[in-house]
Tab-separated table of C-alpha atoms in Angstrom:
chain	number	residue	atom	x	y	z
S	1	MET	CA	82.294	-28.071	-66.512
S	2	VAL	CA	84.072	-28.661	-63.219
S	3	ARG	CA	81.917	-30.419	-60.631
S	4	TRP	CA	83.305	-30.909	-57.182
S	5	TRP	CA	80.722	-31.066	-54.419
S	6	GLY	CA	77.906	-32.771	-56.291
S	7	SER	CA	77.555	-34.887	-53.168
S	8	ARG	CA	77.886	-32.985	-49.941
S	9	ASP	CA	78.940	-36.242	-48.272
S	10	ALA	CA	81.994	-36.654	-50.487
S	11	SER	CA	85.197	-36.160	-48.547
S	12	PRO	CA	87.128	-32.961	-49.359
S	13	GLY	CA	90.174	-34.979	-50.365
S	14	LYS	CA	88.191	-36.937	-52.966
S	15	ARG	CA	86.500	-33.763	-54.220
S	16	HIS	CA	89.932	-32.195	-54.611
S	17	ALA	CA	91.152	-35.171	-56.659
S	18	ARG	CA	88.077	-34.986	-58.915
S	19	LEU	CA	88.709	-31.284	-59.428
S	20	ALA	CA	92.321	-31.924	-60.435
S	21	ARG	CA	91.200	-34.459	-63.046
S	22	ALA	CA	88.567	-32.057	-64.370
S	23	VAL	CA	91.028	-29.191	-64.662
S	24	THR	CA	93.556	-31.304	-66.552
S	25	ALA	CA	90.839	-31.965	-69.145
S	26	GLY	CA	90.611	-28.245	-69.891
S	27	THR	CA	87.719	-25.833	-69.448
S	28	GLY	CA	86.512	-25.410	-72.986
S	29	ARG	CA	89.309	-23.539	-74.742
S	30	GLY	CA	91.440	-26.522	-75.646
S	31	ARG	CA	93.811	-25.889	-72.774
S	32	THR	CA	95.548	-28.795	-71.087
S	33	ILE	CA	97.212	-28.283	-67.735
S	34	VAL	CA	99.996	-30.769	-67.053
S	35	LEU	CA	100.356	-31.697	-63.411
S	36	LYS	CA	103.867	-32.579	-62.300
S	37	PRO	CA	104.386	-35.944	-60.551
S	38	ALA	CA	104.340	-35.670	-56.778
S	39	THR	CA	107.730	-35.592	-55.124
S	40	ALA	CA	108.585	-37.479	-51.935
S	41	GLU	CA	108.257	-34.208	-50.050
S	42	ASP	CA	104.798	-33.656	-51.550
S	43	ARG	CA	103.694	-37.137	-50.510
S	44	GLN	CA	104.979	-36.618	-46.986
S	45	ARG	CA	103.136	-33.288	-46.715
S	46	ARG	CA	99.947	-34.871	-48.045
S	47	HIS	CA	100.035	-37.623	-45.410
S	48	ALA	CA	100.648	-35.025	-42.695
S	49	MET	CA	97.521	-33.070	-43.610
S	50	ASP	CA	94.322	-35.138	-43.593
S	51	LEU	CA	91.492	-33.325	-45.389
S	52	ASN	CA	89.035	-36.227	-45.233
S	53	PHE	CA	86.184	-36.252	-42.735
S	54	THR	CA	86.066	-39.138	-40.264
S	55	PRO	CA	82.987	-41.409	-39.998
S	56	GLU	CA	82.085	-39.605	-36.780
S	57	GLU	CA	82.251	-36.228	-38.519
S	58	LEU	CA	80.098	-37.458	-41.390
S	59	ALA	CA	77.527	-38.724	-38.881
S	60	PHE	CA	77.615	-35.322	-37.206
S	61	ARG	CA	77.019	-33.659	-40.587
S	62	GLN	CA	73.970	-35.846	-41.155
S	63	GLU	CA	72.602	-34.955	-37.718
S	64	ILE	CA	72.957	-31.236	-38.441
S	65	ARG	CA	71.437	-31.605	-41.916
S	66	GLN	CA	68.403	-33.417	-40.566
S	67	TRP	CA	67.864	-30.897	-37.770
S	68	VAL	CA	68.156	-27.902	-40.092
S	69	ARG	CA	65.768	-29.529	-42.589
S	70	GLU	CA	63.188	-29.950	-39.813
S	71	HIS	CA	63.535	-26.538	-38.153
S	72	LEU	CA	64.471	-23.975	-40.820
S	73	PRO	CA	61.266	-22.121	-41.804
S	74	ALA	CA	60.498	-22.639	-45.501
S	75	ASP	CA	59.678	-18.980	-46.120
S	76	ILE	CA	63.085	-17.902	-44.827
S	77	SER	CA	64.910	-20.534	-46.886
S	78	HIS	CA	63.028	-19.392	-49.999
S	79	LYS	CA	64.153	-15.805	-49.434
S	80	VAL	CA	67.779	-16.804	-48.940
S	81	HIS	CA	67.949	-19.065	-52.009
S	82	ASN	CA	66.439	-16.302	-54.145
S	83	ALA	CA	68.327	-13.365	-52.547
S	84	LEU	CA	65.106	-11.652	-51.460
S	85	ARG	CA	64.911	-9.103	-48.663
S	86	LEU	CA	65.247	-10.511	-45.143
S	87	THR	CA	63.458	-8.612	-42.370
S	88	LYS	CA	64.544	-8.281	-38.769
S	89	ASP	CA	61.819	-10.759	-37.886
S	90	ASP	CA	63.298	-13.304	-40.312
S	91	LEU	CA	66.771	-12.967	-38.854
S	92	GLN	CA	65.628	-13.005	-35.247
S	93	ARG	CA	63.226	-15.904	-35.799
S	94	TRP	CA	66.055	-18.110	-37.028
S	95	ALA	CA	68.382	-16.841	-34.298
S	96	ARG	CA	65.857	-17.791	-31.622
S	97	ILE	CA	65.350	-21.231	-33.149
S	98	LEU	CA	69.103	-21.805	-32.963
S	99	GLY	CA	69.243	-20.268	-29.494
S	100	ALA	CA	66.582	-22.618	-28.159
S	101	ARG	CA	68.765	-25.528	-29.299
S	102	GLY	CA	71.902	-23.921	-27.824
S	103	TRP	CA	73.440	-23.474	-31.277
S	104	LEU	CA	73.320	-19.714	-31.854
S	105	GLY	CA	76.679	-19.576	-30.089
S	106	TYR	CA	77.864	-22.613	-32.039
S	107	GLY	CA	81.507	-21.645	-31.512
S	108	TRP	CA	81.201	-21.281	-27.751
S	109	PRO	CA	82.771	-23.684	-25.258
S	110	LYS	CA	80.494	-25.684	-22.961
S	111	GLU	CA	81.481	-23.645	-19.915
S	112	PHE	CA	79.641	-20.645	-21.409
S	113	GLY	CA	76.595	-22.588	-22.560
S	114	GLY	CA	77.785	-23.507	-26.030
S	115	PRO	CA	77.931	-26.955	-27.636
S	116	GLY	CA	81.718	-27.174	-27.300
S	117	TRP	CA	82.199	-28.217	-30.912
S	118	ASN	CA	85.643	-28.503	-32.409
S	119	ALA	CA	86.729	-26.599	-35.517
S	120	VAL	CA	85.616	-29.306	-37.951
S	121	GLN	CA	82.174	-29.557	-36.384
S	122	ARG	CA	81.758	-25.786	-36.556
S	123	HIS	CA	82.683	-25.857	-40.238
S	124	LEU	CA	80.173	-28.623	-40.972
S	125	PHE	CA	77.440	-26.752	-39.103
S	126	GLU	CA	78.119	-23.589	-41.122
S	127	GLU	CA	78.153	-25.540	-44.385
S	128	GLU	CA	74.878	-27.366	-43.765
S	129	CYS	CA	73.107	-24.184	-42.689
S	130	ALA	CA	74.353	-22.264	-45.734
S	131	LEU	CA	73.475	-24.934	-48.278
S	132	ALA	CA	70.010	-25.398	-46.733
S	133	GLY	CA	69.274	-21.694	-47.222
S	134	ALA	CA	69.572	-20.483	-43.646
S	135	PRO	CA	70.340	-16.786	-43.163
S	136	ARG	CA	73.796	-15.883	-41.975
S	137	ILE	CA	73.836	-15.481	-38.227
S	138	VAL	CA	74.064	-11.772	-37.422
S	139	PRO	CA	77.641	-12.012	-36.131
S	140	PHE	CA	78.041	-9.023	-33.839
S	141	GLY	CA	76.724	-10.763	-30.721
S	142	PRO	CA	77.420	-14.511	-30.896
S	143	VAL	CA	80.463	-14.525	-33.203
S	144	MET	CA	82.263	-11.274	-32.385
S	145	VAL	CA	81.648	-9.704	-28.978
S	146	ALA	CA	80.780	-12.932	-27.136
S	147	PRO	CA	84.274	-14.456	-27.559
S	148	VAL	CA	85.776	-11.184	-26.283
S	149	ILE	CA	83.516	-11.194	-23.207
S	150	GLN	CA	84.351	-14.849	-22.618
S	151	ALA	CA	88.097	-14.283	-22.904
S	152	PHE	CA	88.504	-10.866	-21.275
S	153	GLY	CA	85.219	-9.898	-19.599
S	154	SER	CA	84.471	-10.018	-15.891
S	155	PRO	CA	82.245	-12.771	-14.437
S	156	GLU	CA	79.524	-10.131	-13.970
S	157	GLN	CA	79.726	-9.158	-17.671
S	158	GLN	CA	79.609	-12.798	-18.700
S	159	GLN	CA	76.546	-13.507	-16.561
S	160	ARG	CA	74.769	-10.370	-17.728
S	161	HIS	CA	75.368	-10.527	-21.466
S	162	LEU	CA	76.022	-14.084	-22.652
S	163	PRO	CA	72.544	-15.571	-21.954
S	164	GLY	CA	70.797	-12.820	-23.949
S	165	ILE	CA	73.205	-13.258	-26.845
S	166	MET	CA	72.743	-17.035	-26.906
S	167	SER	CA	68.939	-16.814	-26.817
S	168	GLY	CA	68.837	-14.407	-29.771
S	169	ASP	CA	66.809	-11.913	-27.740
S	170	VAL	CA	69.524	-9.241	-27.448
S	171	TRP	CA	70.972	-7.676	-30.604
S	172	TRP	CA	74.412	-6.101	-30.785
S	173	CYS	CA	76.168	-3.818	-33.242
S	174	GLN	CA	79.822	-2.886	-33.705
S	175	GLY	CA	81.216	0.583	-33.013
S	176	TYR	CA	84.613	0.561	-34.693
S	177	SER	CA	84.807	2.676	-37.862
S	178	GLU	CA	84.684	6.472	-37.720
S	179	PRO	CA	84.883	9.200	-40.363
S	180	GLY	CA	88.597	9.148	-41.195
S	181	SER	CA	89.254	5.967	-39.176
S	182	GLY	CA	88.390	2.853	-41.149
S	183	SER	CA	91.270	0.610	-42.120
S	184	ASP	CA	93.472	2.936	-40.038
S	185	LEU	CA	91.372	2.103	-37.000
S	186	ALA	CA	94.028	3.113	-34.471
S	187	SER	CA	93.447	6.774	-35.403
S	188	LEU	CA	89.917	6.732	-33.917
S	189	LYS	CA	88.871	9.852	-31.999
S	190	THR	CA	85.704	8.948	-30.066
S	191	ARG	CA	86.638	9.989	-26.528
S	192	ALA	CA	85.747	8.337	-23.218
S	193	GLU	CA	86.657	10.462	-20.212
S	194	ARG	CA	86.615	8.881	-16.751
S	195	ARG	CA	84.517	10.829	-14.264
S	196	GLY	CA	84.051	8.919	-11.043
S	197	ASP	CA	82.030	5.780	-11.677
S	198	VAL	CA	81.259	6.543	-15.323
S	199	TYR	CA	82.941	7.179	-18.629
S	200	VAL	CA	81.549	10.153	-20.542
S	201	VAL	CA	81.637	9.279	-24.240
S	202	ASN	CA	81.635	11.822	-27.062
S	203	GLY	CA	82.178	11.156	-30.747
S	204	GLN	CA	80.811	9.430	-33.806
S	205	LYS	CA	80.845	5.961	-35.347
S	206	THR	CA	79.896	5.249	-38.937
S	207	TRP	CA	78.972	2.329	-41.220
S	208	THR	CA	77.415	0.725	-38.148
S	209	THR	CA	75.504	-2.250	-39.504
S	210	LEU	CA	71.970	-2.791	-38.146
S	211	ALA	CA	72.421	-0.199	-35.397
S	212	GLN	CA	68.754	0.720	-35.912
S	213	HIS	CA	67.825	-2.671	-34.412
S	214	ALA	CA	70.580	-3.035	-31.803
S	215	ASP	CA	70.054	-3.168	-28.053
S	216	TRP	CA	73.779	-2.830	-27.275
S	217	ILE	CA	76.916	-1.646	-29.052
S	218	PHE	CA	80.522	-2.622	-28.334
S	219	CYS	CA	82.799	0.342	-28.951
S	220	LEU	CA	86.439	1.164	-29.266
S	221	VAL	CA	87.008	4.504	-27.544
S	222	ARG	CA	90.037	6.626	-26.784
S	223	THR	CA	90.872	6.870	-23.100
S	224	SER	CA	94.412	8.200	-23.477
S	225	PHE	CA	96.383	10.301	-25.968
S	226	GLU	CA	99.796	9.303	-24.615
S	227	GLY	CA	102.181	7.020	-26.482
S	228	LYS	CA	101.295	5.169	-29.657
S	229	PRO	CA	97.675	5.508	-30.854
S	230	GLN	CA	96.984	1.822	-30.177
S	231	THR	CA	97.959	2.112	-26.498
S	232	GLY	CA	95.218	4.587	-25.594
S	233	ILE	CA	92.183	2.613	-26.765
S	234	SER	CA	89.635	0.887	-24.514
S	235	PHE	CA	86.754	-1.520	-25.161
S	236	LEU	CA	83.326	-0.446	-23.829
S	237	LEU	CA	79.911	-2.119	-23.815
S	238	ILE	CA	77.202	0.529	-24.203
S	239	ASP	CA	73.423	0.224	-23.871
S	240	MET	CA	71.872	1.796	-26.978
S	241	LYS	CA	69.015	3.209	-24.858
S	242	THR	CA	71.423	5.418	-22.910
S	243	PRO	CA	70.549	9.141	-23.181
S	244	GLY	CA	72.765	10.986	-25.642
S	245	ILE	CA	72.926	8.247	-28.293
S	246	SER	CA	71.351	9.001	-31.667
S	247	VAL	CA	71.264	6.816	-34.779
S	248	ARG	CA	71.098	8.352	-38.243
S	249	PRO	CA	70.406	6.041	-41.205
S	250	ILE	CA	72.691	5.812	-44.229
S	251	ILE	CA	70.552	4.793	-47.202
S	252	MET	CA	72.603	2.892	-49.727
S	253	LEU	CA	72.541	2.984	-53.503
S	254	ASP	CA	69.930	0.221	-53.656
S	255	GLY	CA	67.643	2.080	-51.242
S	256	GLU	CA	68.299	-0.322	-48.364
S	257	HIS	CA	68.836	0.768	-44.763
S	258	GLU	CA	71.631	-1.521	-43.603
S	259	VAL	CA	74.206	0.860	-42.122
S	260	ASN	CA	74.085	3.918	-39.901
S	261	GLU	CA	75.934	6.740	-38.223
S	262	VAL	CA	75.894	6.616	-34.420
S	263	PHE	CA	76.505	9.795	-32.409
S	264	PHE	CA	77.527	9.985	-28.749
S	265	ASP	CA	76.789	13.248	-26.948
S	266	ASN	CA	77.934	13.151	-23.299
S	267	VAL	CA	76.846	9.530	-22.989
S	268	GLU	CA	77.454	8.183	-19.472
S	269	VAL	CA	78.653	4.593	-19.411
S	270	PRO	CA	79.226	2.747	-16.100
S	271	VAL	CA	82.865	1.873	-15.445
S	272	GLY	CA	81.680	-1.709	-14.975
S	273	ASN	CA	81.040	-1.845	-18.736
S	274	LEU	CA	84.760	-1.613	-19.484
S	275	VAL	CA	86.011	-4.941	-20.837
S	276	GLY	CA	89.373	-5.926	-19.395
S	277	GLN	CA	91.792	-3.151	-18.562
S	278	GLU	CA	91.714	0.484	-19.580
S	279	ASN	CA	93.923	1.291	-22.586
S	280	GLN	CA	94.167	-2.402	-23.535
S	281	GLY	CA	91.269	-2.365	-25.980
S	282	TRP	CA	93.507	-2.727	-29.034
S	283	THR	CA	94.464	-6.220	-27.875
S	284	TYR	CA	90.807	-7.185	-27.580
S	285	ALA	CA	89.991	-5.536	-30.915
S	286	LYS	CA	92.596	-7.617	-32.760
S	287	TYR	CA	91.217	-10.760	-31.109
S	288	LEU	CA	87.749	-9.847	-32.361
S	289	LEU	CA	88.876	-8.874	-35.868
S	290	ALA	CA	90.332	-12.347	-36.431
S	291	HIS	CA	86.820	-13.746	-35.889
S	292	GLU	CA	85.319	-11.088	-38.174
S	293	ARG	CA	87.729	-11.629	-41.059
S	294	THR	CA	87.361	-15.402	-40.982
S	295	ASN	CA	83.578	-14.944	-40.958
S	296	ILE	CA	83.747	-12.595	-43.988
S	297	ALA	CA	85.390	-15.346	-46.100
S	298	ASP	CA	82.137	-17.360	-45.894
S	299	VAL	CA	83.172	-20.170	-48.247
S	300	ASN	CA	79.915	-22.013	-47.624
S	301	ARG	CA	77.794	-19.156	-48.909
S	302	ALA	CA	80.068	-18.974	-51.963
S	303	LYS	CA	79.322	-22.637	-52.676
S	304	ARG	CA	75.585	-22.015	-52.415
S	305	GLU	CA	75.729	-18.908	-54.599
S	306	LEU	CA	77.791	-20.736	-57.212
S	307	GLU	CA	74.904	-23.148	-57.686
S	308	ARG	CA	72.542	-20.179	-57.995
S	309	LEU	CA	74.848	-18.676	-60.633
S	310	LYS	CA	74.630	-21.906	-62.624
S	311	ARG	CA	70.818	-21.902	-62.417
S	312	ILE	CA	70.671	-18.308	-63.661
S	313	ALA	CA	73.108	-19.036	-66.489
S	314	LYS	CA	71.004	-21.987	-67.655
S	315	SER	CA	67.741	-20.058	-67.343
S	316	GLU	CA	69.099	-17.079	-69.303
S	317	GLY	CA	70.541	-19.201	-72.104
S	318	VAL	CA	74.229	-18.429	-71.543
S	319	TRP	CA	75.173	-21.842	-70.140
S	320	ASP	CA	75.996	-23.103	-73.618
S	321	ASP	CA	78.465	-20.251	-74.136
S	322	VAL	CA	81.820	-21.975	-73.644
S	323	ARG	CA	83.565	-18.714	-72.776
S	324	PHE	CA	81.027	-17.984	-70.049
S	325	ARG	CA	81.374	-21.506	-68.633
S	326	ASP	CA	85.113	-20.903	-68.563
S	327	GLN	CA	84.524	-18.031	-66.141
S	328	ILE	CA	82.278	-20.168	-63.950
S	329	ALA	CA	84.919	-22.913	-63.943
S	330	LEU	CA	87.656	-20.500	-62.911
S	331	LEU	CA	85.440	-19.195	-60.108
S	332	GLU	CA	84.723	-22.748	-58.993
S	333	VAL	CA	88.425	-23.567	-58.878
S	334	ASP	CA	89.025	-20.537	-56.656
S	335	ILE	CA	86.193	-21.570	-54.329
S	336	VAL	CA	87.759	-25.016	-54.034
S	337	ALA	CA	91.103	-23.393	-53.219
S	338	LEU	CA	89.428	-21.241	-50.561
S	339	GLU	CA	87.808	-24.314	-49.029
S	340	MET	CA	91.147	-26.116	-49.073
S	341	MET	CA	92.650	-23.203	-47.165
S	342	VAL	CA	89.862	-23.434	-44.593
S	343	LEU	CA	90.285	-27.197	-44.311
S	344	ARG	CA	94.033	-26.780	-43.972
S	345	VAL	CA	93.409	-24.660	-40.884
S	346	LEU	CA	90.921	-27.236	-39.558
S	347	SER	CA	93.351	-30.090	-40.186
S	348	ALA	CA	96.099	-28.300	-38.285
S	349	GLU	CA	93.775	-27.626	-35.366
S	350	ARG	CA	92.494	-31.209	-35.344
S	351	GLY	CA	96.092	-32.451	-35.220
S	352	GLY	CA	96.970	-30.143	-32.344
S	353	LYS	CA	99.379	-28.107	-34.451
S	354	LYS	CA	99.853	-24.378	-34.460
S	355	GLN	CA	97.779	-23.146	-37.375
S	356	LEU	CA	98.991	-20.555	-39.827
S	357	ASP	CA	97.622	-17.085	-39.210
S	358	VAL	CA	95.474	-16.944	-42.329
S	359	ALA	CA	92.519	-14.815	-41.217
S	360	GLY	CA	93.692	-12.017	-43.531
S	361	LEU	CA	94.179	-14.424	-46.447
S	362	LEU	CA	90.703	-15.874	-45.964
S	363	LYS	CA	89.211	-12.388	-45.891
S	364	ILE	CA	91.023	-11.336	-49.096
S	365	ARG	CA	90.132	-14.386	-51.162
S	366	GLY	CA	86.615	-14.784	-49.775
S	367	SER	CA	85.641	-11.168	-50.425
S	368	GLU	CA	87.026	-11.220	-53.972
S	369	ILE	CA	85.114	-14.413	-54.728
S	370	GLN	CA	81.884	-12.845	-53.464
S	371	GLN	CA	82.335	-9.952	-55.858
S	372	ARG	CA	83.110	-12.246	-58.773
S	373	TYR	CA	80.011	-14.402	-58.489
S	374	THR	CA	77.777	-11.315	-58.297
S	375	GLU	CA	79.496	-9.916	-61.397
S	376	LEU	CA	78.933	-13.164	-63.292
S	377	MET	CA	75.278	-13.185	-62.265
S	378	MET	CA	74.906	-9.675	-63.702
S	379	LEU	CA	76.580	-10.777	-66.952
S	380	ALA	CA	74.316	-13.826	-67.146
S	381	GLY	CA	71.232	-11.639	-66.696
S	382	GLY	CA	72.325	-9.153	-69.328
S	383	PRO	CA	70.407	-5.861	-69.718
S	384	TYR	CA	67.481	-7.097	-67.608
S	385	ALA	CA	69.793	-7.455	-64.608
S	386	THR	CA	70.534	-3.728	-64.560
S	387	ALA	CA	66.935	-2.728	-63.756
S	388	TYR	CA	66.193	-2.385	-60.063
S	389	VAL	CA	62.694	-2.357	-58.606
S	390	HIS	CA	62.933	-1.884	-54.847
S	391	GLU	CA	59.588	-3.532	-54.122
S	392	ALA	CA	60.542	-6.639	-56.134
S	393	MET	CA	62.949	-7.587	-53.361
S	394	ASP	CA	59.995	-8.474	-51.108
S	395	ALA	CA	58.804	-12.071	-51.168
S	396	GLY	CA	55.345	-12.409	-52.711
S	397	TRP	CA	55.471	-9.122	-54.642
S	398	GLN	CA	52.856	-9.255	-57.416
S	399	GLY	CA	54.013	-6.305	-59.535
S	400	GLU	CA	55.479	-6.441	-63.025
S	401	HIS	CA	59.074	-7.610	-63.183
S	402	VAL	CA	61.627	-6.341	-65.678
S	403	GLY	CA	62.699	-9.642	-67.152
S	404	ALA	CA	62.465	-12.879	-65.148
S	405	ALA	CA	61.692	-12.700	-61.404
S	406	TRP	CA	65.043	-14.251	-60.467
S	407	LEU	CA	66.853	-11.274	-62.027
S	408	ALA	CA	65.272	-8.718	-59.665
S	409	PRO	CA	67.843	-9.010	-56.824
S	410	LEU	CA	70.978	-9.118	-59.000
S	411	ALA	CA	71.738	-5.397	-59.203
S	412	SER	CA	71.179	-4.910	-55.472
S	413	THR	CA	73.444	-7.821	-54.570
S	414	TYR	CA	76.118	-6.699	-57.020
S	415	PHE	CA	76.336	-3.191	-55.584
S	416	ASN	CA	76.090	-4.403	-51.992
S	417	MET	CA	79.032	-6.749	-52.454
S	418	ARG	CA	81.315	-3.863	-53.451
S	419	LYS	CA	81.760	-3.384	-49.699
S	420	THR	CA	83.366	-6.759	-49.005
S	421	THR	CA	86.886	-5.777	-50.070
S	422	ILE	CA	86.674	-2.684	-47.857
S	423	TYR	CA	85.021	-3.586	-44.569
S	424	GLY	CA	86.780	-5.667	-41.955
S	425	GLY	CA	90.023	-3.993	-43.039
S	426	SER	CA	90.486	-3.168	-46.723
S	427	ASN	CA	92.163	-5.842	-48.833
S	428	GLU	CA	95.077	-3.542	-49.627
S	429	VAL	CA	95.812	-3.193	-45.910
S	430	GLN	CA	95.258	-6.931	-45.369
S	431	ARG	CA	97.860	-7.750	-47.998
S	432	ASN	CA	100.399	-5.632	-46.150
S	433	ILE	CA	99.546	-7.402	-42.883
S	434	VAL	CA	99.895	-10.822	-44.520
S	435	ALA	CA	103.251	-9.795	-45.985
S	436	GLN	CA	104.539	-8.725	-42.583
S	437	THR	CA	103.116	-11.486	-40.353
S	438	VAL	CA	103.045	-14.542	-42.629
S	439	LEU	CA	105.783	-14.006	-45.204
S	440	GLY	CA	108.121	-12.186	-42.837
């Protein structure tokens, strides 16, 4: 079996070398992969890209690990490690703990109240939180709209919105997708008509995650029908308590209420809530989507879930099946490759070089990996994994499980992860974008 991050303190370069040795030994089917000797060009490229963490970065990792160990509530960590249902209180409790430390906006510069960490430090923070069992930060406020407000918002918008986002007290949701306008986002039809000091918004958004909890929504709206579709879009910040907004739940296959439809019926939005310039929202949307797609890759969660997959395989008696371990090994190799891609970006940024535009690549590979580990968990669980008891997703449930307790969340997670290759721009569309912008 391939083992690569047995020690979290091992440098990525050393882990990569161990992986190469493990792969050359085969994965159980008698295969031997022959690695070609490195050429002079390969050696030069290797020296130009340093994937090892510095002593200072390793000390930073230890600081984060210790802090998370001391402050992450045990009940929340238990839910995350066992894929049990997280409530709004769970998510907001952890967000407020991070906010009190100034780390909810861990990617923010110091001038906006953030820690001012570099790309490597942000990666280490994400990794330590994920492996400790911390919930993913709800991204819509601190990871998505905050960078847009920082880069393009007015000083008044920055002063009004950033403190509430950082504290974890104000929740945001994203108003992008519409019926008929998903991956083809530029075709959106929600209209914002300027009338004096307000925009009057009419239309519908869909697949709006956690809108039932949100205090604010950032929306792409159409303010002009002239020229190309992208040129008539604007970026509005809208208070969810404004009259005329209604939220209708979309209950998913597993019975969960995660996404919603949001309707706007003559909703009056102050002109001061326009971010940047009118009809320039597409520029801000692309800026935001780069953050979203990188976040979707979530290599650190994949590493944590891989270990969970191994535990399930051992508990269900399929670990000794060489063919099944082959599949786990192949998944592990792909997770290593995804991490190497992330570290390649970090290395370029640390060296002051222009990094490759790989947000689309990260989204494609990360989302496919998420689907694969949920599929393998279902296969490891066998017939017992197909049963779904909604109440069994709650921590402390005392009812009768179908099979072992750890199998209860597998079907829900499997079906939920079908979305990852669609949202944030479907993978088919992302491949076209990568072909045009990266390959030329």
